[in-house]
Every structure is written in C-alpha cells, then in structure tokens.
CSV table of C-alpha atoms and ligand atoms in Angstrom, one decimal:
chain,number,residue,atom,x,y,z
A,1275,MET,CA,124.7,105.9,121.6
A,1276,ILE,CA,125.4,103.9,118.3
A,1277,LYS,CA,126.0,100.8,117.9
A,1278,ILE,CA,128.4,98.9,115.4
A,1279,ALA,CA,127.5,95.9,113.9
A,1280,PRO,CA,131.1,94.1,112.3
A,1281,SER,CA,129.9,92.1,109.2
A,1282,LEU,CA,131.4,88.5,109.8
A,1283,LEU,CA,131.8,88.6,105.6
A,1284,ALA,CA,135.3,90.2,106.0
A,1285,ALA,CA,136.5,87.9,108.8
A,1286,ASP,CA,139.5,85.0,108.1
A,1287,TYR,CA,136.7,82.0,108.1
A,1288,LEU,CA,139.5,79.5,109.1
A,1289,ASN,CA,139.3,81.4,112.1
A,1290,LEU,CA,136.6,82.6,113.4
A,1291,GLU,CA,136.3,82.2,116.9
A,1292,ALA,CA,139.4,83.5,116.7
A,1293,GLU,CA,138.0,86.8,115.0
A,1294,ILE,CA,135.0,86.8,117.5
A,1295,ARG,CA,137.3,87.2,120.4
A,1296,ARG,CA,139.2,89.4,118.5
A,1297,LEU,CA,135.8,91.5,117.6
A,1298,GLU,CA,134.3,91.6,121.5
A,1299,GLY,CA,137.6,92.6,122.4
A,1300,ALA,CA,137.1,95.5,120.2
A,1301,GLY,CA,134.1,96.5,121.2
A,1302,ALA,CA,131.9,95.1,118.8
A,1303,ASP,CA,128.2,95.9,120.0
A,1304,TRP,CA,126.5,93.6,117.8
A,1305,LEU,CA,127.6,90.3,115.2
A,1306,HIS,CA,126.3,90.7,111.7
A,1307,VAL,CA,125.9,87.2,109.5
A,1308,ASP,CA,124.9,88.1,106.1
A,1309,ILE,CA,123.3,84.7,104.1
A,1310,MET,CA,123.5,84.9,100.5
A,1311,ASP,CA,121.8,82.6,98.3
A,1312,GLY,CA,123.1,83.1,95.1
A,1313,VAL,CA,119.5,84.2,94.0
A,1314,PHE,CA,118.3,87.2,95.5
A,1315,VAL,CA,122.0,88.4,94.9
A,1316,PRO,CA,124.5,87.0,93.0
A,1317,ASN,CA,126.9,85.5,96.1
A,1318,ILE,CA,126.9,82.8,98.3
A,1319,SER,CA,127.7,83.2,101.5
A,1320,PHE,CA,126.9,81.2,104.5
A,1321,GLY,CA,124.0,78.8,105.6
A,1322,PRO,CA,122.2,78.2,109.5
A,1323,GLY,CA,124.9,75.6,110.2
A,1324,LEU,CA,127.8,78.3,110.4
A,1325,VAL,CA,125.1,80.8,112.8
A,1326,ALA,CA,124.8,77.3,114.8
A,1327,ALA,CA,128.7,77.0,115.2
A,1328,ILE,CA,128.7,80.5,116.5
A,1329,ARG,CA,126.0,80.6,119.3
A,1330,PRO,CA,127.7,78.4,121.7
A,1331,VAL,CA,131.1,80.8,121.8
A,1332,THR,CA,129.5,83.9,121.8
A,1333,LYS,CA,126.6,85.9,124.0
A,1334,LYS,CA,126.8,89.1,121.2
A,1335,TYR,CA,123.6,89.4,119.5
A,1336,LEU,CA,123.1,88.1,116.4
A,1337,ASP,CA,122.3,90.0,114.3
A,1338,VAL,CA,121.2,87.8,111.3
A,1339,HIS,CA,120.7,89.3,107.5
A,1340,LEU,CA,118.9,87.1,105.1
A,1341,MET,CA,119.4,88.0,101.4
A,1342,ILE,CA,117.7,85.6,100.1
A,1343,VAL,CA,114.6,84.5,98.0
A,1344,ASN,CA,111.6,82.9,100.1
A,1345,PRO,CA,113.1,83.6,103.7
A,1346,GLU,CA,109.3,82.7,104.9
A,1347,LYS,CA,110.6,79.1,104.8
A,1348,HIS,CA,114.0,79.4,106.1
A,1349,LEU,CA,113.0,81.7,110.0
A,1350,LYS,CA,112.4,78.6,112.2
A,1351,THR,CA,115.9,77.4,111.0
A,1352,PHE,CA,117.4,80.4,111.8
A,1353,ARG,CA,115.9,80.9,115.0
A,1354,ASP,CA,117.1,77.6,116.1
A,1355,ALA,CA,120.6,78.2,115.1
A,1356,GLY,CA,120.7,80.9,117.3
A,1357,ALA,CA,119.5,84.2,116.1
A,1358,ASP,CA,118.7,87.1,117.8
A,1359,ASN,CA,117.6,88.8,115.1
A,1360,ILE,CA,116.1,88.0,111.8
A,1361,THR,CA,116.4,90.8,109.1
A,1362,ILE,CA,114.2,90.1,105.4
A,1363,HIS,CA,114.4,92.1,102.4
A,1364,ALA,CA,111.0,93.7,101.7
A,1365,GLU,CA,111.7,93.0,97.5
A,1366,THR,CA,111.2,89.0,98.0
A,1367,ALA,CA,108.7,88.4,100.9
A,1368,GLY,CA,105.4,87.9,100.7
A,1369,SER,CA,103.1,89.7,102.8
A,1370,LEU,CA,105.4,92.4,105.2
A,1371,PRO,CA,103.3,91.8,108.2
A,1372,ALA,CA,102.9,88.2,108.7
A,1373,ILE,CA,106.7,87.6,108.4
A,1374,ALA,CA,107.7,90.2,111.1
A,1375,ALA,CA,104.4,88.8,113.1
A,1376,LYS,CA,106.3,85.2,112.3
A,1377,ILE,CA,109.5,85.7,113.7
A,1378,LYS,CA,108.5,87.8,117.0
A,1379,SER,CA,106.9,84.8,117.5
A,1380,LEU,CA,109.7,82.8,117.4
A,1381,GLY,CA,111.3,85.2,119.8
A,1382,ALA,CA,113.5,86.8,117.8
A,1383,GLY,CA,113.7,90.7,116.5
A,1384,ALA,CA,111.8,91.5,113.4
A,1385,GLY,CA,113.9,93.4,111.1
A,1386,VAL,CA,113.0,94.4,107.6
A,1387,SER,CA,115.5,95.6,105.0
A,1388,ILE,CA,115.8,97.7,101.4
A,1389,ASN,CA,118.1,97.6,98.5
A,1390,PRO,CA,119.1,101.3,97.3
A,1391,ASP,CA,116.5,101.4,94.4
A,1392,THR,CA,113.4,100.2,96.7
A,1393,PRO,CA,111.7,103.3,97.6
A,1394,LEU,CA,111.1,103.9,101.4
A,1395,ASN,CA,107.2,104.1,99.9
A,1396,LYS,CA,107.7,100.0,100.2
A,1397,ILE,CA,108.0,99.8,103.9
A,1398,SER,CA,106.6,102.9,105.4
A,1399,GLY,CA,103.0,101.0,105.7
A,1400,PHE,CA,104.9,98.5,108.3
A,1401,LEU,CA,107.2,100.4,110.4
A,1402,ASN,CA,105.5,99.4,113.3
A,1403,ASP,CA,105.4,96.0,112.5
A,1404,PHE,CA,109.3,95.6,112.9
A,1405,GLN,CA,111.8,96.3,115.2
A,1406,LEU,CA,114.3,97.1,113.0
A,1407,VAL,CA,114.8,99.0,109.2
A,1408,LEU,CA,118.1,98.2,107.8
A,1409,VAL,CA,118.6,100.7,104.7
A,1410,MET,CA,121.1,99.5,102.5
A,1411,SER,CA,124.2,101.5,101.5
A,1412,VAL,CA,125.5,99.3,98.7
A,1413,ASN,CA,123.4,96.4,96.2
A,1414,PRO,CA,124.0,93.8,98.3
A,1415,GLY,CA,125.9,90.9,97.3
A,1416,PHE,CA,129.5,91.8,98.1
A,1417,GLY,CA,131.8,93.3,100.8
A,1418,GLY,CA,134.1,96.0,100.1
A,1419,GLN,CA,131.8,98.1,97.2
A,1420,VAL,CA,131.4,102.3,97.6
A,1421,PHE,CA,128.9,104.0,99.8
A,1422,MET,CA,126.0,105.5,98.3
A,1423,GLU,CA,125.9,108.6,99.3
A,1424,SER,CA,122.4,108.9,98.5
A,1425,THR,CA,121.5,106.8,101.3
A,1426,ILE,CA,122.1,109.6,103.7
A,1427,GLY,CA,119.1,111.4,103.0
A,1428,LYS,CA,117.0,108.3,102.6
A,1429,VAL,CA,117.8,107.5,106.0
A,1430,LYS,CA,116.8,111.0,107.4
A,1431,GLU,CA,113.7,110.5,106.2
A,1432,LEU,CA,113.1,107.2,107.1
A,1433,LYS,CA,113.7,108.6,110.3
A,1434,ARG,CA,110.8,111.3,109.8
A,1435,ARG,CA,108.8,108.8,109.1
A,1436,ILE,CA,109.9,106.3,112.3
A,1437,SER,CA,108.9,109.0,114.2
A,1438,ALA,CA,105.5,110.4,112.5
A,1439,SER,CA,104.2,106.5,113.1
A,1440,GLY,CA,105.2,106.3,116.4
A,1441,SER,CA,107.1,103.0,115.4
A,1442,LYS,CA,110.4,102.1,118.3
A,1443,ALA,CA,112.2,101.0,114.9
A,1444,LEU,CA,115.8,101.4,114.8
A,1445,ILE,CA,117.8,101.7,112.1
A,1446,GLU,CA,120.4,100.0,110.6
A,1447,VAL,CA,122.8,100.9,107.6
A,1448,ASP,CA,125.0,98.2,105.9
A,1449,GLY,CA,127.4,99.1,102.9
A,1450,GLY,CA,130.7,100.5,102.3
A,1451,ILE,CA,130.5,102.4,105.8
A,1452,ASN,CA,133.6,103.7,107.1
A,1453,GLU,CA,135.5,106.4,109.7
A,1454,LYS,CA,134.3,109.1,106.6
A,1455,ASN,CA,130.8,108.4,106.2
A,1456,ALA,CA,129.9,107.1,109.5
A,1457,ALA,CA,129.4,110.4,111.3
A,1458,ALA,CA,126.9,111.7,108.5
A,1459,LEU,CA,124.8,108.7,109.0
A,1460,ARG,CA,125.3,109.2,112.5
A,1461,GLU,CA,123.3,112.5,112.8
A,1462,ALA,CA,120.9,111.7,110.6
A,1463,GLY,CA,119.3,109.2,112.8
A,1464,ALA,CA,121.1,105.4,112.3
A,1465,ASP,CA,121.1,103.4,115.6
A,1466,VAL,CA,123.4,100.7,113.9
A,1467,LEU,CA,126.1,100.2,111.1
A,1468,VAL,CA,127.5,97.5,110.0
A,1469,ALA,CA,131.2,96.9,109.2
A,1470,GLY,CA,132.9,94.6,107.2
A,1471,SER,CA,136.1,95.6,105.8
A,1472,ALA,CA,136.4,99.0,107.2
A,1473,ILE,CA,136.9,96.9,110.4
A,1474,PHE,CA,138.8,93.5,109.3
A,1475,LYS,CA,141.6,95.9,106.8
A,1476,ASN,CA,142.4,97.8,110.4
A,1477,GLU,CA,145.0,95.7,112.4
A,1478,ASP,CA,143.8,97.8,115.2
A,1479,MET,CA,139.9,97.2,115.3
A,1480,ALA,CA,139.0,99.1,118.7
A,1481,GLN,CA,140.4,101.9,117.1
A,1482,THR,CA,138.3,101.8,113.9
A,1483,ILE,CA,135.0,100.7,116.1
A,1484,ARG,CA,135.8,103.6,118.2
A,1485,ARG,CA,136.0,106.2,115.3
A,1486,LEU,CA,132.7,104.5,113.7
A,1487,LYS,CA,131.3,105.4,116.9
A,1488,ALA,CA,133.0,108.9,117.7
B,1705,DX5,C1,126.8,93.3,101.6
B,1705,DX5,C2,126.1,92.8,102.8
B,1705,DX5,C3,127.3,93.8,104.6
B,1705,DX5,C4,129.0,93.2,103.7
B,1705,DX5,C5,129.4,94.8,104.2
B,1705,DX5,O1,125.4,92.5,101.4
B,1705,DX5,O2,124.6,92.9,103.7
B,1705,DX5,O3,126.6,93.4,105.5
B,1705,DX5,O4,129.6,92.5,104.7
B,1705,DX5,O5,130.5,94.9,103.6
B,1705,DX5,P1,131.4,96.0,104.0
B,1705,DX5,O6,131.2,96.9,105.1
B,1705,DX5,O7,132.8,95.5,103.6
B,1705,DX5,O8,130.4,97.1,102.3
B,1706,ZN,ZN1,124.4,92.4,105.7
C-alpha cells in the first residue's frame, strides 16, 4: 500500500499541533517537513527547532527533506531534533556513500533526492546506500506548483534500476501531486507520495488521502 506524506509547508503554522492531529485522524502515514535555506532553493521555510517542537506531539514518522547547502553539517542537529528519515539533495551533497553512512550511523533512514533536471545517472551507482530516493516533480522551493509529467517516466526507470541493483530503496515523489496524477505515479512504482496543497486545500483531508491512495 502506498504511503502518503503530507507536507507541513502547506499547513496553518499558527495551529500546527491541531493540523498534525487532523492529519493523524485523516490517515496520513508520514509527516513531510521541508527545510529550505534560501540558498539551495530561493525560499526559506523551517529549521531544526520546528522538528524538535513537533517531535513530542506525534509518533508519526518524520520525513525531513533538506533543501540546503552543506547538508553534511546539519545531519546530527536534525536527527537530535527527532527526524526519522533525512533526505539530502544529490546536487549539493559531497560524497553520497559517505553522507548515507553518516545518516545511518545517527540511526535515521537515509534518503537522496534529485531535482527535475538532474538525471538518474547522478544517483544510480548509490541505490544500495540509501533507503529512499526522492524524485522531485517540481523545482524545489515552493508548494502549489504544477506537476511535471516527465516525472512518470523517470519513476518507472528508477524503479527498474532499483530492482536491477537489488536495492530495497523506496521511491518517494514530491511536488504538485493530486488526485489526478497519483494513480499514474502508483503504477510507475512510487511507494510514498508527498502532497501539500492537495491535502490542505480540501476541508475533507481524509477523502483526499483515500483518493491519493486508492
Ligand atoms: C517543494 C517541497 C514540497 C512541497 C509540496 O519544494 O519539497 O514538499 O511542499 O507541495 P505541493 O504538494 O503543494 O506541491
Ligand atoms: Zn519536500
């Protein structure tokens, strides 16, 4: 069964605990936390303090997406704050095997992400180092953007390469995901779908999450 990871970027920040309760009640599987530094991406969002504030109020798996330069410098901080999974970007990390090893040594799941313009070849040699590969279906930095259809083929090919390599990595897709494109992503081989606007813009979150899954 595919997992749904609502992105807190689209939540009501002033009422975050209540938003998390709504998501739990609506059947969310993971909580996706977007960390943006204004350098790797044009926007600034949250820091480790937010992850630490969320940690005691939920048992949900905290999926932390680092859109930051020098992610190596901040892994322990985010793990100490309570991240269950830490995903870095291949475009800005140094050695991918080294960073994966470091994340795992901290006891978190290790994820690697690629932007829409980044080819799969950038990460293909490292599929066994990571537990998760995050394929961006928009240019990272903002919620509410339009899904890039080219992602479907990229996910299919990634699925093929993961199977061929013997890796157990999950495929996560992030950006512009809604009830219209979710089915194609599931068929292409996605294991986790991140969704921000699609979930928060509909009053009936449970209905949206069901439709994204079914
Ligand atoms: C984009 C972020 C996404 C974003 C998704 O840079 O990584 O997680 O919040 O939001 P929607 O679903 O609105 O595209
Ligand atoms: Zn994200």
